[in-house]
């Protein structure tokens, strides 16, 4: 393929195809062939050199790591210096590298890969500056500039929060782990500033916030992350506590009649939360919260209890203090006096009870018998009062029962009366309804009777008129026969009979048939004009056949 590069058209003539050409040593094709072999070698050498430089100059800072640079060349450091004053000086550099990839000249710099500092969740971190000027006498907190960089050696103010990851230069700072202060429920924290400016007013128990000394405002119950070199928190128990007076065997007083009276009691107290700092400063000497409680008992409660008992109790007789009204009054005065005396000191007396009074042995039995007699008397009086109460109760119960029976009877009377009135109203309503119906029926009957009477009168009038008409016709007919009704009657009869007879058979004048007509025989009166008189002697052979 190399020989073909220099032939015209890139192919051999047909006669030389399949046969390799040879050339003399030192010719141009041999030189070219040597150059072609040298180029890959040079490229490979360049890649190796580049890779070597890349790996030697590269600084890979992984996750959670940091790199400290150390300069090998440059200006010499001053004697006593541990850190290079500037990037041009030899030694450990203040600059550090965070997570990422960097490139530095290995002939100029060396580096150390370190783990970042992680503050556990239950710890806090405090930094100590290792570089800078020395602090003046009496100072222990490092001075810092506006950006928070240390100017002197010493403990850095503030804390590193728990659970965080920090880039801490090990040649510049030292990390210390401390426990946070936990103030439990029922406690208050008294804060003391260990550093800061002195208060303007010296010799004061409490100082304003920001000044060195015990702070006025106590801290609430929670977690506080504080620098233990800068601040201190002391726990003060503000919960209720009890103290037994019997712990001190000498608790007692001489009575008015010269007998020694011992007492025992329970005092329940607590430190007022708003005065926790004041109480801590005044009464705390050394130790924990229990030591403070003991100091309060020994310095506040017991002196006031002894003072009251010896002043007030010495004015009473021994037998009066064992029981009765005197003991009750003494108990009430004792509790009120303890509250009044301990309140200004920041101690709240919740309860102060005298549980037992030990009387003198000389009078104990007599006083006991007297007290038993008094108790029996009170018991009998209570029984009498109880019987009176029971009697009154029975009377009230009977009266209540009587009142209840009366109320029930009244209710029954009201119920019966109401039902009767309701029934009466119902019946009255029904009677009124029936009366109204009867009235309506009566009116209807009257109307119907009037209608019947009117209808009867009308029918009678019609009949009368018809009869009058008939009578008028008959009257006119009679008048036609000259007023002779008999003739008209015969005429009517003959008219009725004539239509019924077809032939007449007349036998004799005295025939039975003829007897019928004798009543209609004409009288001797003159005949009516225009009417033919019947024959006087009809033929006896005449017969009528229907």
PDB file of C-alpha atoms in Angstrom, residues 299-524:
ATOM      1  CA  UNK A 299     -30.787  29.060 106.008  1.00  0.00           C
ATOM      2  CA  UNK A 300     -34.393  30.066 105.357  1.00  0.00           C
ATOM      3  CA  UNK A 301     -37.024  27.522 106.369  1.00  0.00           C
ATOM      4  CA  UNK A 302     -35.664  26.103 109.628  1.00  0.00           C
ATOM      5  CA  UNK A 303     -34.638  29.458 111.215  1.00  0.00           C
ATOM      6  CA  UNK A 304     -38.085  30.917 110.506  1.00  0.00           C
ATOM      7  CA  UNK A 305     -39.863  27.774 111.754  1.00  0.00           C
ATOM      8  CA  UNK A 306     -37.867  27.737 115.012  1.00  0.00           C
ATOM      9  CA  UNK A 307     -38.368  31.462 115.518  1.00  0.00           C
ATOM     10  CA  UNK A 308     -42.141  31.283 115.141  1.00  0.00           C
ATOM     11  CA  UNK A 309     -42.540  28.175 117.328  1.00  0.00           C
ATOM     12  CA  UNK A 310     -40.458  29.592 120.178  1.00  0.00           C
ATOM     13  CA  UNK A 311     -42.051  33.032 120.075  1.00  0.00           C
ATOM     14  CA  UNK A 312     -45.676  32.006 119.581  1.00  0.00           C
ATOM     15  CA  UNK A 313     -45.628  28.598 121.251  1.00  0.00           C
ATOM     16  CA  UNK A 314     -43.969  29.810 124.432  1.00  0.00           C
ATOM     17  CA  UNK A 315     -46.968  32.000 125.143  1.00  0.00           C
ATOM     18  CA  UNK A 316     -49.387  29.026 125.289  1.00  0.00           C
ATOM     19  CA  UNK A 317     -49.947  26.340 127.912  1.00  0.00           C
ATOM     20  CA  UNK A 318     -48.738  22.856 127.078  1.00  0.00           C
ATOM     21  CA  UNK A 319     -52.175  21.284 127.542  1.00  0.00           C
ATOM     22  CA  UNK A 320     -53.776  23.833 125.165  1.00  0.00           C
ATOM     23  CA  UNK A 321     -51.334  23.033 122.361  1.00  0.00           C
ATOM     24  CA  UNK A 322     -52.163  19.335 122.350  1.00  0.00           C
ATOM     25  CA  UNK A 323     -55.576  19.864 120.802  1.00  0.00           C
ATOM     26  CA  UNK A 324     -58.555  22.110 120.558  1.00  0.00           C
ATOM     27  CA  UNK A 325     -58.941  25.580 119.175  1.00  0.00           C
ATOM     28  CA  UNK A 326     -55.510  26.675 120.351  1.00  0.00           C
ATOM     29  CA  UNK A 327     -53.782  24.042 118.236  1.00  0.00           C
ATOM     30  CA  UNK A 328     -55.838  24.895 115.166  1.00  0.00           C
ATOM     31  CA  UNK A 329     -55.072  28.578 115.574  1.00  0.00           C
ATOM     32  CA  UNK A 330     -51.391  27.799 116.127  1.00  0.00           C
ATOM     33  CA  UNK A 331     -51.356  25.727 112.903  1.00  0.00           C
ATOM     34  CA  UNK A 332     -52.955  28.507 110.832  1.00  0.00           C
ATOM     35  CA  UNK A 333     -50.608  31.155 112.236  1.00  0.00           C
ATOM     36  CA  UNK A 334     -47.602  28.929 111.576  1.00  0.00           C
ATOM     37  CA  UNK A 335     -48.461  28.459 107.887  1.00  0.00           C
ATOM     38  CA  UNK A 336     -49.176  32.163 107.335  1.00  0.00           C
ATOM     39  CA  UNK A 337     -45.981  33.243 109.124  1.00  0.00           C
ATOM     40  CA  UNK A 338     -43.845  30.854 107.032  1.00  0.00           C
ATOM     41  CA  UNK A 339     -45.336  32.244 103.816  1.00  0.00           C
ATOM     42  CA  UNK A 340     -44.809  35.857 104.882  1.00  0.00           C
ATOM     43  CA  UNK A 341     -41.177  35.293 105.911  1.00  0.00           C
ATOM     44  CA  UNK A 342     -40.060  33.141 102.952  1.00  0.00           C
ATOM     45  CA  UNK A 343     -41.810  35.089 100.177  1.00  0.00           C
ATOM     46  CA  UNK A 344     -39.252  37.972 100.076  1.00  0.00           C
ATOM     47  CA  UNK A 345     -36.411  35.449  99.834  1.00  0.00           C
ATOM     48  CA  UNK A 346     -37.845  33.937  96.634  1.00  0.00           C
ATOM     49  CA  UNK A 347     -39.171  30.815  98.381  1.00  0.00           C
ATOM     50  CA  UNK A 348     -42.854  29.977  97.968  1.00  0.00           C
ATOM     51  CA  UNK A 349     -44.377  28.000 100.841  1.00  0.00           C
ATOM     52  CA  UNK A 350     -47.079  25.830  99.317  1.00  0.00           C
ATOM     53  CA  UNK A 351     -48.105  24.187 102.564  1.00  0.00           C
ATOM     54  CA  UNK A 352     -46.831  24.169 106.132  1.00  0.00           C
ATOM     55  CA  UNK A 353     -48.538  21.573 108.325  1.00  0.00           C
ATOM     56  CA  UNK A 354     -47.880  20.579 111.922  1.00  0.00           C
ATOM     57  CA  UNK A 355     -48.655  16.872 111.862  1.00  0.00           C
ATOM     58  CA  UNK A 356     -47.888  15.987 115.457  1.00  0.00           C
ATOM     59  CA  UNK A 357     -47.314  17.743 118.778  1.00  0.00           C
ATOM     60  CA  UNK A 358     -45.474  15.718 121.419  1.00  0.00           C
ATOM     61  CA  UNK A 359     -46.846  16.764 124.838  1.00  0.00           C
ATOM     62  CA  UNK A 360     -44.917  16.499 128.150  1.00  0.00           C
ATOM     63  CA  UNK A 361     -45.169  13.072 129.753  1.00  0.00           C
ATOM     64  CA  UNK A 362     -46.372  14.575 133.047  1.00  0.00           C
ATOM     65  CA  UNK A 363     -49.594  15.895 131.561  1.00  0.00           C
ATOM     66  CA  UNK A 364     -49.940  13.715 128.507  1.00  0.00           C
ATOM     67  CA  UNK A 365     -52.278  11.152 130.123  1.00  0.00           C
ATOM     68  CA  UNK A 366     -54.479  13.770 131.774  1.00  0.00           C
ATOM     69  CA  UNK A 367     -54.685  15.814 128.621  1.00  0.00           C
ATOM     70  CA  UNK A 368     -55.426  12.685 126.659  1.00  0.00           C
ATOM     71  CA  UNK A 369     -58.321  11.782 128.979  1.00  0.00           C
ATOM     72  CA  UNK A 370     -59.630  15.318 128.728  1.00  0.00           C
ATOM     73  CA  UNK A 371     -59.402  15.242 124.994  1.00  0.00           C
ATOM     74  CA  UNK A 372     -61.188  11.875 124.934  1.00  0.00           C
ATOM     75  CA  UNK A 373     -63.959  13.343 127.099  1.00  0.00           C
ATOM     76  CA  UNK A 374     -64.192  16.344 124.778  1.00  0.00           C
ATOM     77  CA  UNK A 375     -64.324  14.092 121.775  1.00  0.00           C
ATOM     78  CA  UNK A 376     -67.022  11.965 123.401  1.00  0.00           C
ATOM     79  CA  UNK A 377     -68.989  15.091 124.228  1.00  0.00           C
ATOM     80  CA  UNK A 378     -68.678  16.263 120.660  1.00  0.00           C
ATOM     81  CA  UNK A 379     -69.683  12.810 119.486  1.00  0.00           C
ATOM     82  CA  UNK A 380     -72.800  12.843 121.659  1.00  0.00           C
ATOM     83  CA  UNK A 381     -73.642  16.317 120.492  1.00  0.00           C
ATOM     84  CA  UNK A 382     -73.190  15.157 116.941  1.00  0.00           C
ATOM     85  CA  UNK A 383     -75.475  12.205 117.603  1.00  0.00           C
ATOM     86  CA  UNK A 384     -78.119  14.535 119.057  1.00  0.00           C
ATOM     87  CA  UNK A 385     -77.775  16.803 116.090  1.00  0.00           C
ATOM     88  CA  UNK A 386     -77.955  13.802 113.843  1.00  0.00           C
ATOM     89  CA  UNK A 387     -81.169  12.598 115.497  1.00  0.00           C
ATOM     90  CA  UNK A 388     -82.658  16.074 115.223  1.00  0.00           C
ATOM     91  CA  UNK A 389     -81.627  16.148 111.615  1.00  0.00           C
ATOM     92  CA  UNK A 390     -83.168  12.728 111.034  1.00  0.00           C
ATOM     93  CA  UNK A 391     -86.396  13.840 112.740  1.00  0.00           C
ATOM     94  CA  UNK A 392     -86.536  16.975 110.638  1.00  0.00           C
ATOM     95  CA  UNK A 393     -85.741  14.893 107.637  1.00  0.00           C
ATOM     96  CA  UNK A 394     -88.611  12.482 108.367  1.00  0.00           C
ATOM     97  CA  UNK A 395     -90.995  15.399 108.856  1.00  0.00           C
ATOM     98  CA  UNK A 396     -89.851  16.913 105.616  1.00  0.00           C
ATOM     99  CA  UNK A 397     -90.181  13.530 103.897  1.00  0.00           C
ATOM    100  CA  UNK A 398     -93.756  13.078 105.218  1.00  0.00           C
ATOM    101  CA  UNK A 399     -94.640  16.617 104.245  1.00  0.00           C
ATOM    102  CA  UNK A 400     -93.145  15.989 100.862  1.00  0.00           C
ATOM    103  CA  UNK A 401     -95.186  12.772 100.548  1.00  0.00           C
ATOM    104  CA  UNK A 402     -98.345  14.581 101.674  1.00  0.00           C
ATOM    105  CA  UNK A 403     -97.649  17.380  99.257  1.00  0.00           C
ATOM    106  CA  UNK A 404     -97.030  14.847  96.531  1.00  0.00           C
ATOM    107  CA  UNK A 405    -100.348  13.057  97.328  1.00  0.00           C
ATOM    108  CA  UNK A 406    -102.138  16.383  97.309  1.00  0.00           C
ATOM    109  CA  UNK A 407    -100.572  17.284  94.021  1.00  0.00           C
ATOM    110  CA  UNK A 408    -101.595  13.900  92.592  1.00  0.00           C
ATOM    111  CA  UNK A 409    -105.198  14.369  93.873  1.00  0.00           C
ATOM    112  CA  UNK A 410    -105.303  17.859  92.405  1.00  0.00           C
ATOM    113  CA  UNK A 411    -104.026  16.458  89.177  1.00  0.00           C
ATOM    114  CA  UNK A 412    -106.756  13.772  89.176  1.00  0.00           C
ATOM    115  CA  UNK A 413    -109.448  16.391  89.946  1.00  0.00           C
ATOM    116  CA  UNK A 414    -108.134  18.612  87.192  1.00  0.00           C
ATOM    117  CA  UNK A 415    -108.018  15.626  84.849  1.00  0.00           C
ATOM    118  CA  UNK A 416    -111.596  14.506  85.663  1.00  0.00           C
ATOM    119  CA  UNK A 417    -112.917  18.086  85.474  1.00  0.00           C
ATOM    120  CA  UNK A 418    -111.130  18.634  82.206  1.00  0.00           C
ATOM    121  CA  UNK A 419    -112.460  15.391  80.751  1.00  0.00           C
ATOM    122  CA  UNK A 420    -116.046  16.212  81.907  1.00  0.00           C
ATOM    123  CA  UNK A 421    -115.813  19.679  80.448  1.00  0.00           C
ATOM    124  CA  UNK A 422    -114.443  18.274  77.229  1.00  0.00           C
ATOM    125  CA  UNK A 423    -117.243  15.638  77.140  1.00  0.00           C
ATOM    126  CA  UNK A 424    -119.848  18.314  77.884  1.00  0.00           C
ATOM    127  CA  UNK A 425    -118.466  20.488  75.131  1.00  0.00           C
ATOM    128  CA  UNK A 426    -118.521  17.535  72.739  1.00  0.00           C
ATOM    129  CA  UNK A 427    -122.128  16.611  73.637  1.00  0.00           C
ATOM    130  CA  UNK A 428    -123.234  20.254  73.502  1.00  0.00           C
ATOM    131  CA  UNK A 429    -121.627  20.544  70.106  1.00  0.00           C
ATOM    132  CA  UNK A 430    -123.387  17.401  68.922  1.00  0.00           C
ATOM    133  CA  UNK A 431    -126.759  18.632  70.367  1.00  0.00           C
ATOM    134  CA  UNK A 432    -126.279  21.980  68.649  1.00  0.00           C
ATOM    135  CA  UNK A 433    -125.514  20.141  65.439  1.00  0.00           C
ATOM    136  CA  UNK A 434    -128.675  17.990  65.843  1.00  0.00           C
ATOM    137  CA  UNK A 435    -130.714  21.125  66.680  1.00  0.00           C
ATOM    138  CA  UNK A 436    -129.443  22.832  63.558  1.00  0.00           C
ATOM    139  CA  UNK A 437    -130.260  19.714  61.527  1.00  0.00           C
ATOM    140  CA  UNK A 438    -133.775  19.553  63.084  1.00  0.00           C
ATOM    141  CA  UNK A 439    -134.278  23.239  62.319  1.00  0.00           C
ATOM    142  CA  UNK A 440    -133.233  22.616  58.765  1.00  0.00           C
ATOM    143  CA  UNK A 441    -135.581  19.606  58.554  1.00  0.00           C
ATOM    144  CA  UNK A 442    -138.448  21.662  60.116  1.00  0.00           C
ATOM    145  CA  UNK A 443    -137.884  24.430  57.626  1.00  0.00           C
ATOM    146  CA  UNK A 444    -137.814  21.856  54.864  1.00  0.00           C
ATOM    147  CA  UNK A 445    -141.059  20.225  56.210  1.00  0.00           C
ATOM    148  CA  UNK A 446    -142.716  23.623  56.413  1.00  0.00           C
ATOM    149  CA  UNK A 447    -141.660  24.365  52.863  1.00  0.00           C
ATOM    150  CA  UNK A 448    -142.846  20.932  51.754  1.00  0.00           C
ATOM    151  CA  UNK A 449    -146.258  21.354  53.579  1.00  0.00           C
ATOM    152  CA  UNK A 450    -146.702  24.739  52.021  1.00  0.00           C
ATOM    153  CA  UNK A 451    -145.884  23.194  48.681  1.00  0.00           C
ATOM    154  CA  UNK A 452    -148.368  20.347  49.300  1.00  0.00           C
ATOM    155  CA  UNK A 453    -151.070  22.826  50.441  1.00  0.00           C
ATOM    156  CA  UNK A 454    -150.380  24.986  47.434  1.00  0.00           C
ATOM    157  CA  UNK A 455    -150.449  21.946  45.169  1.00  0.00           C
ATOM    158  CA  UNK A 456    -153.733  20.749  46.826  1.00  0.00           C
ATOM    159  CA  UNK A 457    -155.280  24.145  46.473  1.00  0.00           C
ATOM    160  CA  UNK A 458    -154.221  24.234  42.849  1.00  0.00           C
ATOM    161  CA  UNK A 459    -155.638  20.742  42.194  1.00  0.00           C
ATOM    162  CA  UNK A 460    -158.841  21.619  44.084  1.00  0.00           C
ATOM    163  CA  UNK A 461    -159.159  24.814  42.095  1.00  0.00           C
ATOM    164  CA  UNK A 462    -158.624  22.831  38.894  1.00  0.00           C
ATOM    165  CA  UNK A 463    -161.319  20.328  39.954  1.00  0.00           C
ATOM    166  CA  UNK A 464    -163.599  23.155  41.000  1.00  0.00           C
ATOM    167  CA  UNK A 465    -163.081  24.886  37.711  1.00  0.00           C
ATOM    168  CA  UNK A 466    -163.584  21.630  35.871  1.00  0.00           C
ATOM    169  CA  UNK A 467    -166.764  20.934  37.876  1.00  0.00           C
ATOM    170  CA  UNK A 468    -167.851  24.521  37.360  1.00  0.00           C
ATOM    171  CA  UNK A 469    -167.273  24.110  33.649  1.00  0.00           C
ATOM    172  CA  UNK A 470    -169.185  20.809  33.634  1.00  0.00           C
ATOM    173  CA  UNK A 471    -171.936  22.322  35.791  1.00  0.00           C
ATOM    174  CA  UNK A 472    -172.081  25.366  33.527  1.00  0.00           C
ATOM    175  CA  UNK A 473    -172.493  23.047  30.542  1.00  0.00           C
ATOM    176  CA  UNK A 474    -175.216  21.113  32.302  1.00  0.00           C
ATOM    177  CA  UNK A 475    -176.849  24.344  33.358  1.00  0.00           C
ATOM    178  CA  UNK A 476    -176.970  25.530  29.802  1.00  0.00           C
ATOM    179  CA  UNK A 477    -178.278  22.122  28.724  1.00  0.00           C
ATOM    180  CA  UNK A 478    -180.993  22.274  31.381  1.00  0.00           C
ATOM    181  CA  UNK A 479    -181.782  25.813  30.308  1.00  0.00           C
ATOM    182  CA  UNK A 480    -182.264  24.383  26.842  1.00  0.00           C
ATOM    183  CA  UNK A 481    -185.048  22.205  28.286  1.00  0.00           C
ATOM    184  CA  UNK A 482    -186.693  25.208  29.872  1.00  0.00           C
ATOM    185  CA  UNK A 483    -185.086  24.592  33.130  1.00  0.00           C
ATOM    186  CA  UNK A 484    -186.528  21.136  33.412  1.00  0.00           C
ATOM    187  CA  UNK A 485    -183.868  18.931  34.736  1.00  0.00           C
ATOM    188  CA  UNK A 486    -185.870  15.819  34.500  1.00  0.00           C
ATOM    189  CA  UNK A 487    -186.239  16.247  30.816  1.00  0.00           C
ATOM    190  CA  UNK A 488    -182.547  16.850  30.465  1.00  0.00           C
ATOM    191  CA  UNK A 489    -181.902  13.715  32.438  1.00  0.00           C
ATOM    192  CA  UNK A 490    -184.134  11.693  30.207  1.00  0.00           C
ATOM    193  CA  UNK A 491    -182.404  13.206  27.261  1.00  0.00           C
ATOM    194  CA  UNK A 492    -179.023  12.233  28.534  1.00  0.00           C
ATOM    195  CA  UNK A 493    -180.174   8.734  29.400  1.00  0.00           C
ATOM    196  CA  UNK A 494    -181.793   8.299  25.992  1.00  0.00           C
ATOM    197  CA  UNK A 495    -178.577   9.527  24.437  1.00  0.00           C
ATOM    198  CA  UNK A 496    -176.520   6.978  26.325  1.00  0.00           C
ATOM    199  CA  UNK A 497    -178.937   4.168  25.742  1.00  0.00           C
ATOM    200  CA  UNK A 498    -179.677   4.906  22.134  1.00  0.00           C
ATOM    201  CA  UNK A 499    -176.175   4.072  21.098  1.00  0.00           C
ATOM    202  CA  UNK A 500    -176.314   0.743  22.889  1.00  0.00           C
ATOM    203  CA  UNK A 501    -179.630  -0.607  21.461  1.00  0.00           C
ATOM    204  CA  UNK A 502    -179.887  -1.909  17.947  1.00  0.00           C
ATOM    205  CA  UNK A 503    -183.521  -2.999  17.980  1.00  0.00           C
ATOM    206  CA  UNK A 504    -186.459  -2.560  20.342  1.00  0.00           C
ATOM    207  CA  UNK A 505    -189.051  -5.159  20.966  1.00  0.00           C
ATOM    208  CA  UNK A 506    -192.096  -3.776  22.687  1.00  0.00           C
ATOM    209  CA  UNK A 507    -194.689  -6.151  23.911  1.00  0.00           C
ATOM    210  CA  UNK A 508    -197.135  -4.256  25.977  1.00  0.00           C
ATOM    211  CA  UNK A 509    -197.402  -1.089  27.853  1.00  0.00           C
ATOM    212  CA  UNK A 510    -197.006  -2.793  31.103  1.00  0.00           C
ATOM    213  CA  UNK A 511    -193.968  -4.716  30.022  1.00  0.00           C
ATOM    214  CA  UNK A 512    -191.202  -4.914  32.616  1.00  0.00           C
ATOM    215  CA  UNK A 513    -188.848  -3.092  30.392  1.00  0.00           C
ATOM    216  CA  UNK A 514    -191.210  -0.313  29.962  1.00  0.00           C
ATOM    217  CA  UNK A 515    -191.426  -0.035  33.674  1.00  0.00           C
ATOM    218  CA  UNK A 516    -188.007   1.286  33.567  1.00  0.00           C
ATOM    219  CA  UNK A 517    -188.952   4.284  31.565  1.00  0.00           C
ATOM    220  CA  UNK A 518    -191.980   5.196  33.632  1.00  0.00           C
ATOM    221  CA  UNK A 519    -189.901   7.399  35.777  1.00  0.00           C
ATOM    222  CA  UNK A 520    -188.952   9.338  32.777  1.00  0.00           C
ATOM    223  CA  UNK A 521    -192.470   9.756  31.541  1.00  0.00           C
ATOM    224  CA  UNK A 522    -193.320  13.343  30.742  1.00  0.00           C
ATOM    225  CA  UNK A 523    -195.434  15.207  33.083  1.00  0.00           C
ATOM    226  CA  UNK A 524    -198.561  17.179  32.147  1.00  0.00           C
TER     227      UNK A 524
END
